Short mmCIF file of C-alpha atoms (C1' of nucleotides) in Angstrom, two decimals:
data_model
loop_
_atom_site.label_atom_id
_atom_site.label_comp_id
_atom_site.label_asym_id
_atom_site.label_seq_id
_atom_site.Cartn_x
_atom_site.Cartn_y
_atom_site.Cartn_z
CA MET A 1 107.55 91.75 127.01
CA GLU A 2 105.77 89.72 124.24
CA GLU A 3 108.14 87.10 122.57
CA ASN A 4 108.26 86.92 118.91
CA LEU A 5 110.56 84.75 117.17
CA SER A 6 113.78 86.75 117.09
CA ILE A 7 113.54 87.40 120.87
CA SER A 8 113.21 83.53 121.47
CA ILE A 9 115.93 82.74 119.21
CA ALA A 10 118.06 85.27 121.01
CA ASN A 11 117.20 83.47 124.39
CA GLU A 12 118.08 80.28 122.98
CA LEU A 13 121.48 81.58 121.64
CA ARG A 14 122.17 83.57 124.82
CA LYS A 15 121.57 80.42 126.91
CA ASP A 16 123.82 78.39 124.78
CA ILE A 17 126.65 80.93 125.10
CA LEU A 18 126.50 81.25 128.80
CA ARG A 19 126.33 77.62 129.37
CA GLY A 20 129.38 76.76 127.18
CA ARG A 21 127.67 75.07 124.25
CA LEU A 22 128.73 77.98 121.90
CA ARG A 23 132.20 78.79 123.03
CA PRO A 24 134.17 82.19 122.38
CA GLY A 25 135.56 82.31 118.77
CA ASP A 26 132.79 79.88 117.48
CA ALA A 27 131.01 81.16 113.93
CA ILE A 28 127.29 82.03 114.14
CA LYS A 29 126.74 81.57 110.32
CA GLU A 30 123.47 83.15 109.83
CA ARG A 31 121.93 81.15 107.08
CA ASP A 32 123.24 77.62 108.79
CA PHE A 33 121.65 78.49 112.08
CA ALA A 34 118.44 79.81 110.46
CA PHE A 35 118.28 76.45 108.49
CA LYS A 36 118.83 74.37 111.74
CA MET A 37 116.39 76.12 113.54
CA GLY A 38 113.86 75.98 110.90
CA VAL A 39 113.36 79.78 110.90
CA SER A 40 114.12 82.35 107.97
CA ARG A 41 116.97 84.74 108.02
CA THR A 42 115.22 87.56 109.18
CA PRO A 43 114.43 86.59 112.73
CA MET A 44 117.92 84.84 112.85
CA ARG A 45 119.73 88.22 111.83
CA GLU A 46 117.55 90.14 114.17
CA ALA A 47 118.39 87.97 117.04
CA ILE A 48 122.11 88.13 116.31
CA ARG A 49 121.93 91.78 116.30
CA LEU A 50 120.55 91.76 119.49
CA LEU A 51 123.09 89.60 121.27
CA GLY A 52 125.55 91.99 119.39
CA ASN A 53 124.13 94.84 121.22
CA GLU A 54 124.69 92.90 124.72
CA GLY A 55 128.21 92.30 123.93
CA LEU A 56 127.75 88.44 123.61
CA ILE A 57 128.28 88.28 120.02
CA GLU A 58 131.15 90.01 117.67
CA LEU A 59 129.80 91.03 114.29
CA ARG A 60 132.43 91.21 111.66
CA PRO A 61 132.25 92.85 108.36
CA SER A 62 131.80 90.41 105.48
CA ARG A 63 132.47 87.35 107.91
CA SER A 64 130.10 85.37 110.03
CA PRO A 65 129.43 86.72 113.43
CA ILE A 66 131.30 85.05 116.44
CA VAL A 67 130.56 84.33 119.97
CA ALA A 68 132.58 87.28 121.68
CA ASN A 69 136.00 86.77 122.71
CA GLN A 70 137.16 88.97 125.27
CA SER A 71 140.35 90.42 125.91
CA LYS A 72 141.82 90.28 129.52
CA GLN A 73 141.68 94.21 129.39
CA MET A 74 138.11 94.04 128.33
CA VAL A 75 137.40 91.79 131.45
CA ALA A 76 139.38 93.78 133.68
CA ASP A 77 137.50 96.94 132.57
CA GLN A 78 133.93 95.10 133.08
CA ILE A 79 134.81 93.80 136.51
CA ARG A 80 135.86 97.32 137.50
CA LEU A 81 132.53 98.75 136.49
CA LEU A 82 130.66 95.63 137.88
CA VAL A 83 132.01 96.09 141.39
CA VAL A 84 130.90 99.78 141.21
CA LEU A 85 127.32 98.79 140.01
CA GLU A 86 127.18 96.25 142.91
CA ASN A 87 128.44 98.97 145.55
CA LEU A 88 125.57 101.39 144.12
CA SER A 89 122.96 98.60 144.42
CA ALA A 90 124.38 97.96 148.07
CA GLU A 91 123.72 101.44 149.04
CA LEU A 92 120.33 101.68 147.64
CA ALA A 93 119.08 98.44 148.38
CA CYS A 94 119.77 99.25 151.99
CA LYS A 95 117.05 102.04 151.35
CA ASN A 96 114.83 100.75 149.05
CA ALA A 97 114.55 97.10 149.53
CA THR A 98 111.06 95.75 150.45
CA GLU A 99 110.82 92.87 152.97
CA ASP A 100 110.17 90.65 150.14
CA ASP A 101 112.98 91.52 148.35
CA LEU A 102 115.18 91.01 151.81
CA GLY A 103 113.23 87.59 152.05
CA ARG A 104 113.86 86.51 148.47
CA ILE A 105 117.67 87.11 148.68
CA ALA A 106 117.96 85.48 151.99
CA GLY A 107 115.95 82.60 150.61
CA ILE A 108 118.18 82.28 147.52
CA ALA A 109 121.43 82.35 149.77
CA GLU A 110 119.72 79.40 151.81
CA THR A 111 118.80 77.37 148.82
CA MET A 112 122.48 77.51 147.73
CA ALA A 113 123.77 76.50 151.08
CA ALA A 114 121.31 73.75 151.13
CA GLN A 115 121.84 72.17 147.81
CA PHE A 116 125.35 73.04 146.84
CA ASP A 117 126.76 69.48 146.77
CA SER A 118 123.54 67.90 145.10
CA THR A 119 123.32 70.32 142.33
CA ASP A 120 125.57 70.46 139.20
CA ALA A 121 128.05 73.29 138.79
CA ILE A 122 126.36 75.19 136.05
CA ASP A 123 123.12 75.35 137.91
CA MET A 124 124.76 76.21 140.96
CA PHE A 125 126.64 79.05 139.09
CA GLU A 126 123.13 80.35 138.03
CA ILE A 127 121.83 80.50 141.51
CA ASP A 128 124.78 82.41 142.60
CA MET A 129 124.28 84.85 139.61
CA SER A 130 120.69 84.98 140.54
CA PHE A 131 121.53 86.06 144.22
CA HIS A 132 123.78 89.07 143.07
CA LEU A 133 120.93 89.79 140.26
CA ALA A 134 118.36 90.02 143.27
CA VAL A 135 120.49 92.33 145.25
CA VAL A 136 120.48 94.80 142.41
CA LYS A 137 116.82 94.26 141.91
CA ALA A 138 116.42 95.42 145.57
CA SER A 139 117.91 98.75 144.57
CA HIS A 140 114.67 99.65 142.64
CA ASN A 141 116.68 101.32 140.05
CA ALA A 142 115.70 100.19 136.71
CA SER A 143 118.62 101.51 134.88
CA LEU A 144 121.23 100.05 137.54
CA VAL A 145 119.38 96.79 136.90
CA GLU A 146 119.60 96.82 133.26
CA THR A 147 123.15 97.95 133.06
CA TYR A 148 124.26 95.55 135.74
CA ARG A 149 122.42 92.64 133.75
CA THR A 150 124.59 93.45 130.67
CA TYR A 151 127.85 93.13 132.68
CA LEU A 152 126.58 89.97 134.39
CA GLN A 153 126.03 88.19 131.06
CA ARG A 154 129.11 89.67 129.47
CA LEU A 155 131.15 88.20 132.30
CA TRP A 156 129.13 85.15 132.81
CA ARG A 157 131.55 82.46 131.18
CA ALA A 158 134.81 84.18 132.63
CA ARG A 159 133.29 83.93 135.86
CA PHE A 160 132.13 80.49 135.63
CA LEU A 161 135.70 79.39 134.83
CA ALA A 162 136.95 81.10 137.82
CA ALA A 163 134.49 79.59 139.98
CA SER A 164 135.03 76.19 138.45
CA LEU A 165 138.63 76.42 139.01
CA ASP A 166 138.45 77.23 142.84
CA PRO A 167 134.93 75.98 143.94
CA ASN A 168 135.44 76.89 147.34
CA ARG A 169 131.86 76.27 148.82
CA LYS A 170 132.37 77.17 152.57
CA ARG A 171 133.90 80.77 151.66
CA LEU A 172 131.00 81.35 148.87
CA ILE A 173 128.27 80.64 151.32
CA ARG A 174 130.00 82.56 154.31
CA GLU A 175 130.49 85.58 151.97
CA HIS A 176 126.97 85.43 150.78
CA ARG A 177 125.72 85.15 154.26
CA ALA A 178 127.51 88.27 155.02
CA ILE A 179 125.93 90.34 152.42
CA VAL A 180 122.49 89.08 153.42
CA ASP A 181 123.22 89.99 157.29
CA ALA A 182 124.38 93.35 156.26
CA LEU A 183 121.52 93.95 154.04
CA LEU A 184 119.16 93.01 156.88
CA LYS A 185 120.78 95.49 159.04
CA ARG A 186 120.42 97.96 156.02
CA ASP A 187 123.89 99.02 156.92
CA PRO A 188 125.39 100.45 153.51
CA GLU A 189 128.81 100.28 154.72
CA ALA A 190 128.71 96.90 155.99
CA VAL A 191 127.14 95.69 152.65
CA LYS A 192 129.96 97.49 150.68
CA ASN A 193 132.54 95.86 152.73
CA ALA A 194 130.94 92.47 152.41
CA ILE A 195 130.66 92.83 148.87
CA GLN A 196 134.56 94.12 148.50
CA ASN A 197 135.44 91.16 150.41
CA HIS A 198 133.51 88.59 148.09
CA LEU A 199 134.47 90.20 144.76
CA GLY A 200 137.84 91.92 145.86
CA ASN A 201 139.92 89.17 143.99
CA LEU A 202 137.61 88.54 141.24
CA PHE A 203 139.86 89.99 138.39
CA ARG A 204 142.76 87.93 139.80
CA ASP A 205 140.63 84.71 139.69
CA VAL A 206 139.07 85.40 136.47
CA SER A 207 142.55 86.23 134.94
CA ASN A 208 144.05 83.06 136.07
CA ALA A 209 141.28 81.07 134.90
CA LEU A 210 141.55 82.77 131.44
CA ASP A 211 145.37 81.92 131.34
CA ARG A 212 144.70 78.25 132.22
CA GLU A 213 142.16 77.98 129.43
CA ALA A 214 144.44 79.61 127.06
CA GLU A 215 147.22 77.27 128.22
CA GLU A 216 145.01 74.20 127.67
CA ARG A 217 144.01 75.65 124.21
CA LYS A 218 147.59 76.10 123.05
CA THR A 219 148.39 72.35 124.13
CA LEU A 220 145.55 71.15 122.12
CA THR A 221 146.32 73.18 119.03
CA SER A 222 150.10 72.08 119.15
CA VAL A 223 149.10 68.39 118.99
CA GLY A 224 146.11 68.91 116.68
CA GLU A 225 146.05 70.22 113.11
CA ASN A 226 146.18 73.89 112.72
CA LYS A 227 142.81 75.17 111.55
CA MET B 1 132.59 100.98 112.35
CA GLU B 2 131.74 100.51 108.74
CA GLU B 3 128.49 102.43 108.17
CA ASN B 4 125.78 100.63 106.49
CA LEU B 5 122.02 102.19 105.57
CA SER B 6 120.77 101.04 108.97
CA ILE B 7 123.39 102.65 111.06
CA SER B 8 123.11 105.91 109.04
CA ILE B 9 119.41 105.94 109.44
CA ALA B 10 119.86 105.28 113.19
CA ASN B 11 122.38 108.29 113.51
CA GLU B 12 120.03 110.52 111.76
CA LEU B 13 117.03 109.55 113.63
CA ARG B 14 119.26 109.90 116.97
CA LYS B 15 120.30 113.24 115.91
CA ASP B 16 116.67 114.43 115.59
CA ILE B 17 115.59 113.09 118.73
CA LEU B 18 118.75 114.62 120.53
CA ARG B 19 118.13 117.80 118.77
CA GLY B 20 114.28 117.99 119.58
CA ARG B 21 113.07 117.49 116.09
CA LEU B 22 111.68 114.47 117.00
CA ARG B 23 109.67 114.98 120.33
CA PRO B 24 108.76 112.59 123.02
CA GLY B 25 105.51 110.85 122.30
CA ASP B 26 106.11 111.35 118.55
CA ALA B 27 105.46 108.17 116.53
CA ILE B 28 108.03 106.51 114.30
CA LYS B 29 105.97 104.95 111.72
CA GLU B 30 108.19 102.29 109.93
CA ARG B 31 106.56 102.56 106.49
CA ASP B 32 106.11 106.24 106.17
CA PHE B 33 109.68 107.12 107.41
CA ALA B 34 111.15 104.63 105.10
CA PHE B 35 109.40 106.03 102.29
CA LYS B 36 110.19 109.52 103.33
CA MET B 37 113.96 108.52 103.48
CA GLY B 38 113.72 106.56 100.12
CA VAL B 39 114.85 103.29 101.65
CA SER B 40 112.84 100.02 102.40
CA ARG B 41 111.32 98.78 105.44
CA THR B 42 114.39 96.50 106.44
CA PRO B 43 117.17 98.98 107.34
CA MET B 44 114.48 101.41 108.95
CA ARG B 45 113.11 98.51 110.94
CA GLU B 46 116.85 97.77 112.07
CA ALA B 47 117.62 101.30 112.76
CA ILE B 48 114.45 101.67 115.03
CA ARG B 49 115.41 98.59 116.73
CA LEU B 50 118.76 99.94 117.43
CA LEU B 51 117.58 102.95 119.09
CA GLY B 52 115.19 101.06 121.05
CA ASN B 53 118.05 99.05 122.33
CA GLU B 54 119.63 102.34 123.24
CA GLY B 55 116.56 103.57 125.21
CA LEU B 56 115.70 106.26 122.88
CA ILE B 57 112.67 104.84 121.06
CA GLU B 58 110.21 102.89 122.79
CA LEU B 59 108.75 99.76 120.90
CA ARG B 60 105.03 98.80 121.44
CA PRO B 61 103.41 95.70 120.45
CA SER B 62 100.96 96.42 117.39
CA ARG B 63 101.38 100.23 117.32
CA SER B 64 104.03 102.43 115.90
CA PRO B 65 107.22 103.00 118.00
CA ILE B 66 107.48 106.35 119.74
CA VAL B 67 110.19 108.51 121.02
CA ALA B 68 110.85 107.31 124.53
CA ASN B 69 108.88 109.54 127.16
CA GLN B 70 110.49 109.04 130.26
CA SER B 71 108.98 109.13 133.68
CA LYS B 72 110.48 111.30 136.27
CA GLN B 73 111.58 108.23 138.23
CA MET B 74 113.50 106.73 135.33
CA VAL B 75 115.12 110.10 134.95
CA ALA B 76 116.05 109.90 138.62
CA ASP B 77 117.34 106.38 138.21
CA GLN B 78 119.42 107.32 135.41
CA ILE B 79 120.93 110.34 136.83
CA ARG B 80 121.90 108.59 139.92
CA LEU B 81 123.87 106.21 137.93
CA LEU B 82 125.29 108.68 135.60
CA VAL B 83 126.79 110.40 138.64
CA VAL B 84 128.47 107.20 139.77
CA LEU B 85 129.74 106.63 136.34
CA GLU B 86 131.22 110.10 136.26
CA ASN B 87 132.87 109.47 139.84
CA LEU B 88 134.55 106.36 138.53
CA SER B 89 135.77 107.93 135.52
CA ALA B 90 137.17 110.86 137.73
CA GLU B 91 139.03 108.21 139.66
CA LEU B 92 140.32 106.45 136.59
CA ALA B 93 141.22 109.38 134.64
CA CYS B 94 143.49 110.63 137.36
CA LYS B 95 145.30 107.35 136.85
CA ASN B 96 144.92 106.54 133.16
CA ALA B 97 144.79 110.06 131.45
CA THR B 98 147.53 110.73 128.87
CA GLU B 99 148.85 114.13 128.35
CA ASP B 100 146.84 114.54 125.13
CA ASP B 101 143.74 113.37 126.88
CA LEU B 102 144.08 116.24 129.37
CA GLY B 103 145.00 118.76 126.67
CA ARG B 104 141.82 117.72 125.08
CA ILE B 105 139.85 117.87 128.01
CA ALA B 106 141.21 121.56 129.01
CA GLY B 107 140.88 122.41 125.29
CA ILE B 108 137.18 121.94 125.41
CA ALA B 109 136.55 123.65 128.43
CA GLU B 110 138.38 126.86 126.99
CA THR B 111 136.40 126.50 123.66
CA MET B 112 133.34 126.63 125.85
CA ALA B 113 134.51 129.88 127.88
CA ALA B 114 135.62 131.51 124.63
CA GLN B 115 132.72 130.88 122.76
CA PHE B 116 129.79 130.68 124.85
CA ASP B 117 127.89 133.95 123.62
CA SER B 118 128.47 133.48 120.18
CA THR B 119 127.30 129.88 119.90
CA ASP B 120 123.69 128.80 119.75
CA ALA B 121 122.21 126.91 122.79
CA ILE B 122 122.10 123.56 120.85
CA ASP B 123 125.55 123.62 119.64
CA MET B 124 126.89 124.95 123.05
CA PHE B 125 125.20 122.12 125.13
CA GLU B 126 126.89 119.59 122.57
CA ILE B 127 130.08 120.90 123.47
CA ASP B 128 129.30 120.58 127.07
CA MET B 129 128.32 117.10 126.56
CA SER B 130 131.65 116.21 124.69
CA PHE B 131 133.38 117.75 127.77
CA HIS B 132 131.99 115.16 130.01
CA LEU B 133 132.42 112.33 127.77
CA ALA B 134 136.17 113.37 127.08
CA VAL B 135 136.59 113.14 130.99
CA VAL B 136 135.24 109.70 130.78
CA LYS B 137 137.13 108.61 127.52
CA ALA B 138 140.19 109.61 129.68
CA SER B 139 139.63 106.73 132.16
CA HIS B 140 140.49 104.42 129.24
CA ASN B 141 137.75 102.15 130.49
CA ALA B 142 135.80 101.05 127.35
CA SER B 143 132.93 99.47 129.30
CA LEU B 144 132.57 102.77 131.23
CA VAL B 145 132.59 104.76 127.97
CA GLU B 146 130.10 102.58 126.42
CA THR B 147 127.78 102.67 129.49
CA TYR B 148 128.26 106.24 130.03
CA ARG B 149 127.39 107.06 126.27
CA THR B 150 124.05 105.22 126.75
CA TYR B 151 122.93 107.24 129.70
CA LEU B 152 124.36 110.45 128.18
CA GLN B 153 122.19 110.20 125.14
CA ARG B 154 118.91 108.98 127.21
CA LEU B 155 119.25 112.12 129.38
CA TRP B 156 120.33 114.47 126.79
CA ARG B 157 116.90 116.16 126.14
CA ALA B 158 116.09 116.37 129.71
CA ARG B 159 119.56 117.84 130.45
CA PHE B 160 119.04 120.26 127.70
CA LEU B 161 115.77 121.59 129.08
CA ALA B 162 117.29 122.03 132.45
CA ALA B 163 120.18 123.83 130.89
CA SER B 164 117.99 126.01 129.00
CA LEU B 165 115.84 127.05 131.76
CA ASP B 166 118.83 128.15 133.84
CA PRO B 167 121.79 129.26 131.56
CA ASN B 168 124.08 130.28 134.20
CA ARG B 169 127.12 130.41 132.05
CA LYS B 170 129.67 131.69 134.79
CA ARG B 171 128.87 128.93 136.90
CA LEU B 172 128.99 126.44 134.23
CA ILE B 173 132.45 127.57 133.13
CA ARG B 174 133.95 127.79 136.39
CA GLU B 175 132.71 124.24 137.72
CA HIS B 176 134.10 122.87 134.44
CA ARG B 177 137.48 124.52 135.03
CA ALA B 178 137.34 123.14 138.48
CA ILE B 179 137.09 119.76 136.93
CA VAL B 180 139.97 120.46 134.85
CA ASP B 181 142.14 121.84 137.39
CA ALA B 182 141.45 118.91 139.64
CA LEU B 183 142.30 116.36 136.73
CA LEU B 184 145.58 118.26 135.95
CA LYS B 185 146.55 117.65 139.55
CA ARG B 186 145.44 113.98 139.25
CA ASP B 187 143.68 114.26 142.49
CA PRO B 188 140.76 111.68 142.58
CA GLU B 189 138.90 113.37 145.60
CA ALA B 190 139.33 116.80 144.24
CA VAL B 191 137.89 115.73 140.86
CA LYS B 192 135.11 113.77 142.60
CA ASN B 193 134.25 116.75 144.63
CA ALA B 194 134.23 119.22 141.58
CA ILE B 195 131.98 116.76 139.82
CA GLN B 196 129.56 116.49 142.84
CA ASN B 197 129.46 120.29 142.94
CA HIS B 198 128.72 120.44 139.20
CA LEU B 199 126.15 117.60 139.11
CA GLY B 200 124.70 117.76 142.56
CA ASN B 201 121.57 119.47 141.99
CA LEU B 202 121.11 118.19 138.51
CA PHE B 203 118.17 115.98 139.31
CA ARG B 204 116.26 118.98 140.92
CA ASP B 205 116.96 120.99 137.92
CA VAL B 206 116.15 118.22 135.44
CA SER B 207 112.92 117.73 137.29
CA ASN B 208 111.96 121.46 137.50
CA ALA B 209 112.30 121.61 133.69
CA LEU B 210 110.10 118.62 133.07
CA ASP B 211 107.55 120.24 135.30
CA ARG B 212 107.67 123.31 133.52
CA GLU B 213 107.40 121.51 130.11
CA ALA B 214 104.36 119.45 131.34
CA GLU B 215 102.80 122.78 132.44
CA GLU B 216 103.26 123.98 129.12
CA ARG B 217 101.93 120.98 127.27
CA LYS B 218 98.98 121.01 129.57
CA THR B 219 98.15 124.64 128.70
CA LEU B 220 98.37 124.04 125.01
CA THR B 221 96.26 121.01 125.19
CA SER B 222 93.53 122.67 127.01
CA VAL B 223 93.56 125.47 124.20
CA GLY B 224 93.82 123.01 121.47
CA GLU B 225 91.88 120.01 120.10
CA ASN B 226 92.23 116.67 122.33
CA LYS B 227 93.82 114.26 119.92
"C1'" DC C 1 157.66 76.37 95.66
"C1'" DA C 2 155.64 80.92 95.38
"C1'" DA C 3 152.92 84.33 93.72
"C1'" DC C 4 149.19 85.82 90.62
"C1'" DA C 5 144.93 85.52 88.59
"C1'" DC C 6 140.37 84.06 87.93
"C1'" DA C 7 136.56 81.24 89.53
"C1'" DT C 8 133.64 80.23 93.08
"C1'" DT C 9 131.56 80.31 97.50
"C1'" DT C 10 130.09 83.03 101.29
"C1'" DT C 11 128.53 86.59 103.40
"C1'" DG C 12 125.80 91.00 104.53
"C1'" DG C 13 122.49 93.96 103.06
"C1'" DT C 14 118.29 95.44 101.21
"C1'" DA C 15 113.96 95.28 98.55
"C1'" DT C 16 109.38 93.58 98.28
"C1'" DA C 17 105.58 90.59 99.21
"C1'" DC C 18 102.65 88.38 102.16
"C1'" DC C 19 100.10 87.21 106.39
"C1'" DA C 20 97.81 87.51 110.92
"C1'" DA C 21 96.60 90.53 114.58
"C1'" DA C 22 95.25 94.57 116.56
"C1'" DT C 23 93.51 99.29 115.96
"C1'" DT C 24 90.32 102.48 114.37
"C1'" DC C 25 86.44 103.90 111.61
"C1'" DA C 26 81.86 103.91 109.91
"C1'" DT C 27 77.14 102.06 110.15
"C1'" DT C 28 73.21 100.51 112.45
"C1'" DT C 29 70.43 99.47 116.16
"C1'" DA C 30 68.12 99.92 120.18
"C1'" DT D 1 73.07 109.27 121.88
"C1'" DA D 2 75.58 105.31 123.02
"C1'" DA D 3 76.77 100.92 122.11
"C1'" DA D 4 77.84 97.04 119.12
"C1'" DT D 5 79.26 94.93 115.07
"C1'" DG D 6 81.50 94.57 110.91
"C1'" DA D 7 84.80 96.63 107.52
"C1'" DA D 8 88.95 98.69 106.37
"C1'" DT D 9 93.30 100.16 107.81
"C1'" DT D 10 97.59 99.96 109.98
"C1'" DT D 11 101.16 97.39 111.98
"C1'" DG D 12 104.87 93.96 113.35
"C1'" DG D 13 106.67 90.12 111.82
"C1'" DT D 14 108.54 86.79 108.78
"C1'" DA D 15 109.83 84.67 104.41
"C1'" DT D 16 112.14 84.88 100.35
"C1'" DA D 17 114.67 86.76 96.22
"C1'" DC D 18 118.46 89.13 94.56
"C1'" DC D 19 122.64 91.73 94.51
"C1'" DA D 20 127.30 93.26 95.36
"C1'" DA D 21 131.42 92.68 97.97
"C1'" DA D 22 134.77 90.23 100.10
"C1'" DA D 23 136.97 85.80 101.41
"C1'" DT D 24 138.71 81.55 99.86
"C1'" DG D 25 140.03 77.98 96.79
"C1'" DT D 26 142.33 76.30 92.53
"C1'" DG D 27 144.96 76.12 88.55
"C1'" DT D 28 148.82 78.18 86.04
"C1'" DT D 29 152.90 80.34 85.44
"C1'" DG D 30 157.64 81.70 86.44
#
DNA sequence: CAACACATTTTGGTATACCAAATTCATTTA
DNA sequence: TAAATGAATTTGGTATACCAAAATGTGTTG
């Protein structure tokens, strides 16, 4: 897609949100952000609306938009859907994946295994997410890819917090390899089982991470000034 | 959600698209449509972008946007996903539906049975779609509802064409009743079977309808002027 | 000290103007 | 008659101004 100013602004804001430089609850003041980026309100407004549609920003009447701050119920709902989308992609990828697709997926898994200790946590998490997205792309169902991407982004931060809480590298690499092996065999049941094994406790892990973060925020608030 | 000018314009355009007053391939000329509706380009532009995000309008560089004209592959992809979403909603609705939810779903099915012959095809199709959406809402998973709604709208026209081609009222009412009965029993497998039975041939039916329409368009084009 | 009223600030929304790029159309030439 | 060239039109995108509504802050009064 051809990139205009609003799309490049949206890309930059999205990256800031996913990478944690903009945190849940932070205000995105249209005029301020436009001025800082040296653009007018129009493309900034359009970018904010785009991210609003993607669920990353929450628009509020008569108040500045904020980085979306999702309830545990919303996170649970999205994870429930994400798992179903990954299962569907497993089934379809077994049928439709090209040899290039499978090669790419296996390559990403190898890259993670090889570089885990020498890559910072944020970059490694991005590779992890690109692995999952590559599996979905191997389904060759464009709607599935589009919808999956939406929830991948919405859940990004929560999953990153969960991954940071329990960075079990051996388990991660083993479970990704199980998914790759099952895909290479083009065995849908085996892929689904491997995915279930990999994501089965995702909500619990994410929930724990969000609880932990809420505790930390409460501690900071009680010693700091009340805003 | 509070309705501003762009949202009400988007709602009007969406209704025109779903109801067939704007057809696939029709241009949505920003300046012309804004003038006709007595508004400026800004809310019209925002409304067009909103429908672009929803997949109902296709934006093109340096050309007027057009009503999305989906390939059969895209339709097949979307149907594949829609069925999975309906299956998930069946499972969750069995667990989470309130008695009000079930009453509402049964009520819509009864309304269809009672009013089928006295309601025009477009209105009856809308009731049919509201039945399916009510089942999904009964899942109480907000992300599922949002995603399902997206594909319900994208597939609206193709499904309406298919329904018009083979308006089998008895079958439709019977199959909806089977879904309701299975929901009342809160039997996920029975609901999934009923949905599979109901939607199992959706792609074939839709594909036939799109083929038929393409034939008709070709016939019209060969006797009319080439644009 | 709390509540109320008024002023100020912030904000979303919309209108309009302008620009550059792409497309289309018309004319000319070979 | 077809191709090329130049002019005109259409179009998306962006900047800026303005307005009304909502939120916030401040001062006064009871």
